[in-house]
C-alpha positions in Angstrom: -97.0 177.6 199.7 -99.1 174.5 199.9 -100.6 173.6 196.5 -104.1 173.2 198.0 -104.0 176.7 199.4 -103.2 178.0 196.0 -106.1 176.2 194.5 -108.4 177.5 197.2 -107.4 181.1 196.8 -110.2 183.4 195.6 -109.8 184.2 192.0 -110.9 187.8 192.7 -107.8 188.2 195.0 -105.4 186.7 192.5 -107.0 188.8 189.7 -106.4 192.0 191.7 -102.7 191.1 192.2 -102.3 190.3 188.5 -103.8 193.7 187.5 -101.8 195.6 190.2 -98.5 194.0 188.9 -99.2 194.9 185.3 -100.3 198.5 186.2 -97.1 199.0 188.3 -95.2 198.4 185.1 -97.3 200.7 183.0 -99.6 198.1 181.5 -103.4 198.1 181.7 -106.2 196.1 183.2 -107.6 195.7 179.7 -104.3 193.9 178.6 -104.6 191.6 181.7 -108.2 190.8 180.7 -107.1 190.1 177.1 -104.5 187.7 178.3 -106.9 185.9 180.6 -109.5 185.7 177.9 -107.0 184.4 175.4 -105.8 181.7 177.8 -109.1 180.5 179.2 -111.8 181.3 176.6 -113.9 183.4 179.0 -115.8 186.3 177.5 -115.6 189.8 179.1 -118.9 189.3 180.8 -117.9 185.9 182.1 -114.6 187.2 183.4 -116.4 190.0 185.2 -118.8 187.5 186.8 -115.9 185.3 187.9 -114.2 188.3 189.5 -117.4 189.4 191.3 -118.6 186.0 192.7 -116.7 183.8 195.2 -114.7 181.5 192.9 -111.6 179.5 193.8 -108.6 179.6 191.5 -109.3 175.8 190.9 -112.9 176.5 189.9 -111.8 179.4 187.7 -109.6 177.2 185.6 -111.8 174.1 185.9 -114.8 176.0 184.5 -112.8 177.7 181.7 -114.8 177.5 178.5 -111.8 176.7 176.2 -108.2 176.6 177.2 -106.2 177.9 174.3 -104.2 175.2 172.5 -101.4 177.7 171.9 -100.7 177.9 175.7 -98.4 174.9 175.1 -96.1 177.3 173.2 -95.5 179.1 176.5 -91.9 178.3 177.6 -89.5 179.6 180.1 -88.9 179.8 183.8 -91.2 180.8 186.5 -90.1 180.6 190.2 -87.0 178.7 189.1 -89.0 176.0 187.3 -89.6 175.5 183.6 -93.3 176.3 183.2 -93.8 173.6 180.6 -92.6 171.0 183.2 -94.8 172.0 186.1 -97.1 169.3 187.5 -99.9 168.7 188.3 -101.7 170.1 185.2 -103.8 172.6 187.1 -100.7 174.1 188.6 -99.2 174.3 185.1 -102.3 176.3 183.9 -101.8 178.7 186.8 -98.1 179.1 186.0 -98.9 179.7 182.3 -101.0 182.7 183.5 -98.2 183.8 185.8 -95.7 183.6 182.9 -98.0 185.6 180.6 -98.4 188.4 183.1 -94.7 188.4 183.8 -94.1 188.9 180.0 -96.6 191.7 180.0 -95.0 193.4 183.0 -91.6 193.1 181.3 -92.9 195.1 178.3 -93.3 192.3 175.8 -95.7 193.2 173.0 -99.2 191.7 173.2 -98.8 189.9 169.8 -95.8 187.9 171.2 -97.5 187.3 174.6 -100.5 185.9 172.8 -98.3 183.7 170.5 -99.8 185.3 167.3 
């Protein structure tokens, strides 16, 4: 998929896909929200607002209040590429979120997902 198309995707569409993936594996929307808040610094209200209004994936990450420094501890493969080596930086942020949701779907405990 073209990188610009990924950036232009509506966050609300991506969010629904992330929640659906987690719920298919027995996890919850609340856990997905916790992961997103941990990664981006959005509050619950801000996250709800971002889901409801037309926001591109690029805008969602670009307007994130405070990207968590511990995100750099996220390692491993996503789509056959080491997540920590993905470029450009915005795509790496997107892949960090993908990796965290994958870990959630695979049953990893929240404490480990959130690098506590």
